[in-house]
Coordinates of C-alpha atoms in Angstrom, one line a residue:
M1 CA 105.9 106.0 105.4
L2 CA 106.6 105.2 101.8
T3 CA 107.6 108.1 99.6
T4 CA 105.5 108.1 96.4
Y5 CA 106.7 109.0 93.0
P6 CA 104.5 109.4 89.8
Y7 CA 106.0 107.1 87.1
Q8 CA 105.3 109.6 84.3
A9 CA 107.3 112.3 86.1
L10 CA 110.5 110.2 86.7
T11 CA 113.6 111.6 85.1
A12 CA 116.7 109.6 84.0
S13 CA 118.4 110.6 87.3
D14 CA 115.4 109.6 89.3
F15 CA 115.5 106.1 87.7
E16 CA 119.2 105.8 88.4
R17 CA 118.7 106.8 92.1
L18 CA 115.6 104.5 92.6
L19 CA 117.1 101.5 90.9
A20 CA 120.4 101.7 92.8
R21 CA 120.7 99.8 96.1
N22 CA 123.3 98.8 98.6
T23 CA 126.1 100.8 96.9
D24 CA 129.5 101.4 98.4
P25 CA 130.7 104.6 96.8
S26 CA 133.6 105.1 99.2
N27 CA 134.7 101.5 98.9
A28 CA 134.8 101.3 102.7
I29 CA 133.1 97.9 102.7
Q30 CA 135.5 96.5 100.1
Q31 CA 138.5 97.8 102.0
S32 CA 137.3 96.2 105.2
V33 CA 136.5 92.9 103.5
I34 CA 139.9 92.8 101.8
A35 CA 141.6 93.3 105.2
I36 CA 139.5 90.5 106.8
M37 CA 140.3 88.2 103.9
D38 CA 144.0 88.9 104.0
E39 CA 144.1 88.3 107.8
V40 CA 142.3 84.9 107.4
K41 CA 144.6 83.9 104.6
A42 CA 147.6 84.7 106.6
N43 CA 146.6 83.5 110.1
G44 CA 143.8 81.0 109.5
D45 CA 142.0 79.8 112.7
T46 CA 143.6 82.4 114.9
A47 CA 142.0 85.1 112.7
L48 CA 138.7 83.3 112.7
R49 CA 138.6 83.2 116.5
D50 CA 139.6 86.8 116.8
Y51 CA 136.9 88.0 114.3
T52 CA 134.3 85.8 116.0
E53 CA 135.0 87.4 119.3
K54 CA 135.0 90.9 117.7
F55 CA 131.8 90.6 115.6
D56 CA 129.8 87.9 117.4
G57 CA 130.9 88.5 121.0
V58 CA 132.0 84.9 121.6
R59 CA 135.5 83.5 122.2
L60 CA 135.7 80.0 120.8
E61 CA 138.4 77.5 121.2
N62 CA 136.7 74.9 119.0
L63 CA 135.3 76.2 115.7
T64 CA 133.3 73.1 114.9
L65 CA 130.3 71.2 116.3
T66 CA 130.4 67.4 116.1
A67 CA 127.6 65.0 115.1
D68 CA 126.8 64.3 118.7
E69 CA 126.5 68.0 119.6
I70 CA 124.4 68.6 116.5
G71 CA 122.1 65.6 117.4
A72 CA 121.6 66.9 121.0
L73 CA 120.6 70.3 119.7
A74 CA 118.3 68.9 117.1
S75 CA 116.4 66.8 119.6
S76 CA 115.9 69.9 121.8
I77 CA 113.2 71.5 119.6
G78 CA 109.5 70.7 119.8
R79 CA 107.8 68.2 117.6
D80 CA 105.7 70.9 115.9
Q81 CA 108.8 72.7 114.8
Q82 CA 110.4 69.4 113.6
R83 CA 107.3 68.6 111.6
A84 CA 107.3 72.0 109.9
L85 CA 110.9 71.6 108.9
E86 CA 110.2 68.1 107.6
I87 CA 107.4 69.4 105.4
A88 CA 109.6 72.2 104.1
F89 CA 112.4 69.7 103.4
A90 CA 110.0 67.4 101.6
N91 CA 108.5 70.1 99.4
I92 CA 111.9 71.6 98.5
H93 CA 113.2 68.1 97.7
R94 CA 110.1 67.3 95.6
F95 CA 110.5 70.5 93.5
H96 CA 114.3 70.3 93.0
E97 CA 114.6 66.6 92.2
T98 CA 112.7 67.2 88.9
Q99 CA 115.7 69.4 87.8
L100 CA 118.0 66.4 87.6
R101 CA 117.4 65.3 84.0
K102 CA 119.6 63.2 81.6
E103 CA 120.2 64.9 78.3
R104 CA 120.0 63.0 75.0
S105 CA 123.0 62.7 72.7
V106 CA 122.9 64.4 69.4
E107 CA 124.3 63.2 66.1
T108 CA 125.2 66.6 64.5
M109 CA 126.1 64.8 61.2
P110 CA 126.5 61.1 60.4
G111 CA 129.2 59.6 62.5
V112 CA 129.6 62.7 64.7
K113 CA 128.0 62.2 68.1
C114 CA 128.0 64.9 70.9
W115 CA 126.4 64.9 74.4
R116 CA 126.6 66.4 77.8
E117 CA 126.8 64.7 81.2
P118 CA 126.4 66.3 84.6
R119 CA 129.0 66.0 87.4
P120 CA 128.6 67.3 90.9
I121 CA 130.9 70.0 92.2
E122 CA 133.0 68.0 94.7
K123 CA 133.3 70.5 97.6
V124 CA 130.7 73.2 98.2
G125 CA 130.5 75.7 101.0
L126 CA 127.1 76.8 102.3
Y127 CA 127.0 80.1 104.2
I128 CA 124.0 80.3 106.6
P129 CA 123.3 83.8 108.0
G130 CA 122.9 84.0 111.7
G131 CA 123.1 87.7 112.6
S132 CA 120.0 89.5 113.7
A133 CA 117.8 86.6 112.4
V134 CA 118.8 82.9 112.2
L135 CA 117.7 81.3 109.0
P136 CA 117.4 77.4 109.1
S137 CA 115.3 77.7 105.9
T138 CA 118.4 78.8 104.0
L139 CA 120.2 75.6 105.0
L140 CA 117.4 73.6 103.5
M141 CA 117.4 75.7 100.3
L142 CA 121.1 75.1 99.8
G143 CA 121.6 71.7 101.3
V144 CA 118.7 69.9 99.5
P145 CA 119.9 70.7 95.9
A146 CA 123.5 70.0 97.0
R147 CA 122.4 66.5 98.2
I148 CA 120.4 65.9 95.0
A149 CA 123.3 66.9 92.8
G150 CA 125.6 64.5 94.7
C151 CA 128.2 66.8 96.1
K152 CA 130.8 64.7 97.9
E153 CA 131.6 67.3 100.6
I154 CA 129.2 69.9 102.0
V155 CA 130.9 72.5 104.3
V156 CA 128.4 74.6 106.4
C157 CA 129.5 77.8 108.0
S158 CA 127.2 79.8 110.3
P159 CA 128.0 82.4 113.0
P160 CA 127.6 81.2 116.6
Q161 CA 125.0 82.5 118.9
A162 CA 125.8 84.1 122.2
N163 CA 126.1 80.7 123.9
G164 CA 128.8 79.7 121.4
S165 CA 126.6 77.2 119.5
I166 CA 123.9 77.1 116.9
N167 CA 120.2 76.9 117.5
G168 CA 118.2 73.7 117.5
Y169 CA 116.4 74.5 114.3
V170 CA 119.6 74.8 112.2
A171 CA 120.8 71.6 113.9
Y172 CA 117.6 69.8 112.9
C173 CA 118.1 70.9 109.3
L174 CA 121.6 69.5 109.5
H175 CA 120.1 66.2 110.8
L176 CA 117.6 66.1 107.9
L177 CA 120.4 66.7 105.4
Q178 CA 122.7 64.2 107.1
I179 CA 125.4 66.8 107.5
N180 CA 127.5 65.9 110.6
T181 CA 129.7 69.0 111.1
V182 CA 129.1 72.7 111.2
Y183 CA 131.7 75.4 111.4
L184 CA 131.0 78.3 113.8
V185 CA 132.2 81.1 111.6
G186 CA 130.2 84.0 110.1
G187 CA 130.6 87.1 108.0
A188 CA 133.3 87.9 105.4
Q189 CA 135.7 85.8 107.5
A190 CA 133.6 82.7 106.8
V191 CA 133.7 83.3 103.1
A192 CA 137.5 83.7 103.3
A193 CA 137.9 80.5 105.3
M194 CA 136.0 78.5 102.7
A195 CA 137.9 80.2 99.9
Y196 CA 141.4 79.7 101.3
G197 CA 141.0 76.9 103.8
T198 CA 142.2 76.9 107.4
A199 CA 143.3 74.2 109.9
S200 CA 139.6 73.8 110.8
V201 CA 137.6 74.9 107.8
P202 CA 138.1 73.0 104.5
R203 CA 138.7 74.9 101.2
V204 CA 135.8 74.5 98.8
D205 CA 135.3 74.8 95.1
K206 CA 132.1 77.0 95.2
I207 CA 130.5 79.1 97.8
F208 CA 126.7 79.5 98.2
G209 CA 124.5 81.6 100.4
P210 CA 123.0 85.0 101.0
G211 CA 124.3 87.5 103.5
N212 CA 124.8 91.2 104.3
Q213 CA 126.9 93.6 102.2
Y214 CA 130.1 92.4 103.7
V215 CA 129.4 88.7 102.9
T216 CA 128.3 89.7 99.4
K217 CA 131.4 91.7 98.8
A218 CA 133.6 88.9 100.1
K219 CA 131.9 86.5 97.7
S220 CA 132.5 88.8 94.7
L221 CA 136.2 89.2 95.7
V222 CA 137.0 85.5 96.1
Q223 CA 136.3 84.7 92.5
S224 CA 139.3 86.8 91.4
L225 CA 141.5 86.4 94.5
S226 CA 141.2 82.7 95.1
H227 CA 139.7 81.1 92.0
V228 CA 136.7 79.9 94.0
S229 CA 133.4 80.4 92.2
I230 CA 130.1 81.6 93.8
D231 CA 126.4 81.0 93.2
M232 CA 125.5 84.7 92.6
P233 CA 125.7 88.1 94.2
A234 CA 123.0 87.6 96.9
G235 CA 123.0 90.5 99.3
P236 CA 120.4 92.3 101.4
S237 CA 116.9 91.1 100.5
E238 CA 114.3 93.0 98.4
V239 CA 110.7 92.8 97.2
L240 CA 108.7 94.6 94.5
I241 CA 104.9 94.4 94.5
I242 CA 102.8 95.2 91.4
A243 CA 99.2 96.0 92.3
D244 CA 96.1 97.5 90.9
G245 CA 92.7 98.5 92.2
T246 CA 91.8 94.8 92.9
A247 CA 94.6 94.4 95.4
N248 CA 94.1 94.1 99.2
P249 CA 96.0 96.9 101.0
Q250 CA 96.4 94.8 104.1
Y251 CA 98.0 92.0 102.1
I252 CA 100.4 94.4 100.4
A253 CA 101.4 96.0 103.8
A254 CA 102.1 92.6 105.3
D255 CA 104.3 91.6 102.3
L256 CA 106.2 94.8 102.4
L257 CA 106.9 94.4 106.1
A258 CA 107.8 90.8 105.7
Q259 CA 110.7 91.9 103.5
A260 CA 111.5 94.9 105.7
E261 CA 112.0 92.9 108.8
H262 CA 114.9 91.0 107.3
G263 CA 117.2 94.0 107.9
A264 CA 117.6 97.7 107.8
D265 CA 119.3 97.5 104.4
S266 CA 116.4 95.5 102.9
Q267 CA 114.1 97.3 100.4
A268 CA 110.4 97.0 99.8
V269 CA 108.9 98.7 96.7
L270 CA 105.2 99.1 95.7
V271 CA 104.3 99.8 92.1
C272 CA 100.6 100.5 91.9
T273 CA 98.1 101.8 89.4
D274 CA 95.7 103.1 92.0
Q275 CA 96.5 106.0 94.4
R276 CA 93.7 104.9 96.7
I277 CA 95.4 101.5 97.3
I278 CA 98.8 103.3 97.9
D279 CA 97.1 105.5 100.5
E280 CA 95.4 102.6 102.2
V281 CA 98.7 100.6 102.2
Q282 CA 100.4 103.5 104.1
L283 CA 97.7 103.3 106.8
A284 CA 98.0 99.5 107.0
L285 CA 101.8 99.8 107.4
D286 CA 101.4 102.1 110.3
T287 CA 99.0 99.7 112.0
Q288 CA 100.8 96.4 111.3
I289 CA 104.3 97.5 112.1
I290 CA 103.4 98.3 115.7
A291 CA 102.9 94.6 116.5
L292 CA 106.2 93.4 115.1
P293 CA 108.9 92.3 117.4
R294 CA 111.4 93.6 114.8
K295 CA 109.5 96.8 114.2
D296 CA 112.6 99.0 114.7
V297 CA 114.5 97.1 112.0
A298 CA 111.4 97.1 109.7
A299 CA 110.9 100.8 110.2
K300 CA 114.4 101.6 109.0
A301 CA 113.9 99.6 105.9
I302 CA 110.5 101.1 105.1
A303 CA 112.0 104.6 105.6
K304 CA 114.3 103.9 102.6
S305 CA 111.7 102.2 100.5
Y306 CA 109.1 103.8 98.2
A307 CA 106.0 103.6 96.0
I308 CA 105.6 104.3 92.3
Q309 CA 102.2 105.4 91.1
C310 CA 101.6 104.2 87.5
N311 CA 98.8 104.8 85.1
T312 CA 98.8 101.2 83.6
L313 CA 100.1 97.7 84.5
D314 CA 102.3 97.9 81.5
E315 CA 104.1 100.8 83.1
A316 CA 104.4 98.8 86.3
I317 CA 105.9 95.9 84.5
A318 CA 108.3 98.2 82.7
F319 CA 109.5 99.6 86.0
S320 CA 109.8 96.2 87.5
N321 CA 111.9 94.9 84.6
R322 CA 114.3 97.8 85.0
Y323 CA 114.5 97.2 88.8
A324 CA 114.9 93.4 88.4
P325 CA 113.7 92.5 91.8
E326 CA 114.8 89.5 93.8
H327 CA 111.1 88.8 94.7
L328 CA 108.3 90.0 92.5
I329 CA 104.7 89.8 93.8
I330 CA 101.8 90.5 91.5
Q331 CA 98.5 91.3 93.3
T332 CA 95.9 91.6 90.6
D333 CA 92.9 89.6 89.7
D334 CA 94.0 89.1 86.1
W335 CA 97.7 88.2 86.5
E336 CA 98.2 85.6 83.8
P337 CA 98.6 88.0 80.8
L338 CA 101.3 89.8 82.7
L339 CA 103.6 86.8 83.2
R340 CA 104.9 86.7 79.6
K341 CA 105.9 90.3 80.0
I342 CA 108.2 89.6 83.0
S343 CA 111.8 89.5 81.8
N344 CA 113.8 90.2 85.0
A345 CA 113.0 88.7 88.4
G346 CA 114.4 86.2 90.8
S347 CA 111.2 84.5 91.8
V348 CA 107.6 85.6 91.1
F349 CA 104.5 85.2 93.4
V350 CA 101.2 85.6 91.6
G351 CA 97.7 86.1 92.9
H352 CA 96.3 87.7 96.1
L353 CA 96.9 84.6 98.2
T354 CA 100.5 84.0 97.3
P355 CA 102.8 85.8 99.8
E356 CA 106.5 85.7 99.3
S357 CA 106.8 84.0 102.7
V358 CA 105.7 80.7 101.2
G359 CA 108.6 80.7 98.8
D360 CA 110.9 81.7 101.7
Y361 CA 110.0 78.6 103.6
A362 CA 108.0 75.7 102.2
S363 CA 106.4 75.9 98.8
G364 CA 109.4 74.2 97.2
T365 CA 111.1 76.9 95.1
N366 CA 114.5 78.2 96.2
H367 CA 114.8 81.4 98.2
T368 CA 118.5 82.0 97.4
L369 CA 118.0 84.5 94.7
P370 CA 119.9 87.3 92.9
T371 CA 119.6 90.8 94.4
S372 CA 120.6 94.4 93.6
G373 CA 119.5 94.1 89.9
F374 CA 121.5 90.9 89.2
A375 CA 118.2 89.2 88.3
R376 CA 118.9 90.7 84.9
S377 CA 121.6 88.1 84.4
Y378 CA 121.5 85.5 87.2
S379 CA 119.0 82.8 88.1
G380 CA 118.2 81.6 91.6
V381 CA 119.9 78.5 93.1
S382 CA 118.9 75.2 91.7
V383 CA 120.4 71.7 91.4
D384 CA 122.2 73.0 88.3
S385 CA 124.1 75.4 90.6
F386 CA 125.8 72.4 92.2
L387 CA 126.6 70.7 88.9
K388 CA 129.2 71.0 86.1
K389 CA 128.1 70.0 82.6
I390 CA 130.8 68.2 80.7
T391 CA 130.6 67.8 76.9
F392 CA 131.6 64.7 75.2
Q393 CA 132.0 63.7 71.5
H394 CA 132.9 60.6 69.5
I395 CA 133.8 60.5 65.9
T396 CA 133.5 57.3 63.8
P397 CA 135.4 56.7 60.5
E398 CA 132.3 57.9 58.6
G399 CA 132.1 61.0 60.9
L400 CA 135.8 61.9 60.3
R401 CA 135.2 61.6 56.5
N402 CA 132.2 63.9 56.8
I403 CA 133.6 66.5 59.2
G404 CA 137.3 66.3 58.5
P405 CA 137.5 68.5 55.3
T406 CA 135.5 71.3 57.1
V407 CA 137.9 71.3 60.0
E408 CA 140.9 71.3 57.7
I409 CA 139.6 74.4 55.9
L410 CA 138.7 76.3 59.1
A411 CA 142.0 75.5 60.7
E412 CA 143.9 76.6 57.6
L413 CA 142.0 79.9 57.3
E414 CA 142.9 80.7 60.9
G415 CA 146.6 79.9 60.3
L416 CA 146.6 77.0 62.7
Q417 CA 148.4 74.3 60.8
A418 CA 148.8 71.8 63.7
H419 CA 145.0 71.9 64.1
K420 CA 144.7 70.9 60.5
N421 CA 147.3 68.2 60.8
A422 CA 145.5 66.6 63.7
V423 CA 142.7 65.8 61.3
S424 CA 144.8 65.2 58.2
V425 CA 147.1 62.6 59.8
R426 CA 144.0 60.6 60.8
M427 CA 142.4 60.9 57.4
D428 CA 145.6 59.8 55.7
R429 CA 146.2 56.9 58.1
E430 CA 142.6 55.7 57.8
R431 CA 142.6 56.3 54.0
L432 CA 139.5 58.5 54.3

């Protein structure tokens, strides 16, 4: 059952409470993660094996799977499943390959030419969750843009299943991506392994991938503790649905539950202008949740979720922009005028027939997106996430003559004489 709040009655403290998610007020998660990271840094593979036994219930001697082992697992899945993964791979590749564009050079003034060129990040680490739900789709969402960008080394970490291996679906995605090794490590310890490096797991330059609050906290810490960058804070998943009287309550309930089944810490929010729709969604939730294999997980997430009853769609958009959802679904007949008003969202799904599930799997857009309000300042993963943009410039004699005096004046007013001299000595030598 979703608790319903009237938008007009919300106080400042109500907004603060409703917009907050996945907080760690006691710093318990951070303290646990720091301890794990310190242990991995100090003891490497030994720590990884111990934590894998503790958290995943498997004692591993070998933390990697070879190309032959991956190939055998990949061939074990059915042709229908292979074909579905192939279609998803193709659509994701088709969407992302358009992002690799060459920029033109700019002559900012005669003889002064500036331009940018992309370079792939050489070593990237991809974290693929594998706890209560294994996510081969995440491997495609991260591996495809990494391949398009041209990253030289792609390190994949994913926690082992009870049999000490990965499932065939993840293996088939590795096959499609031509990645021949996977490291059987999960959680905060996997992030630490990729940040510091161990005898088995290579150190990387940037870490990608969603995860639970422990993984998210580890990613945020490695930036300051190991000088390894991350894609974004991407923690427990969330959806916000904007709806009016034209919406279908069954569709809304299905979308809310699709998010809720990710995990008990997921959040599903409905912002609706019609109380009748909210009431019918409540009934649909009760009916649909019964048939879900993960109904216990979904029920816990729904219990912490809520509905906001608004008077207008402008109020709904205003709340959504403050919430800054990872996924935003707009279920209205007339959705196009609303799009320009959206300022904060990870990925947007518009119209009654566009469930968030299509973006999770196969439409082509990326499902690795900012959560917990970080959509105010972060974008989702793209090819750009795997690139560095290096600027270049070239000055001709004419250019130095044109720009030199300006640089001399600016350097002098800042009291940086050597900066001025670097220009002046050239102008004197070239008699400019």
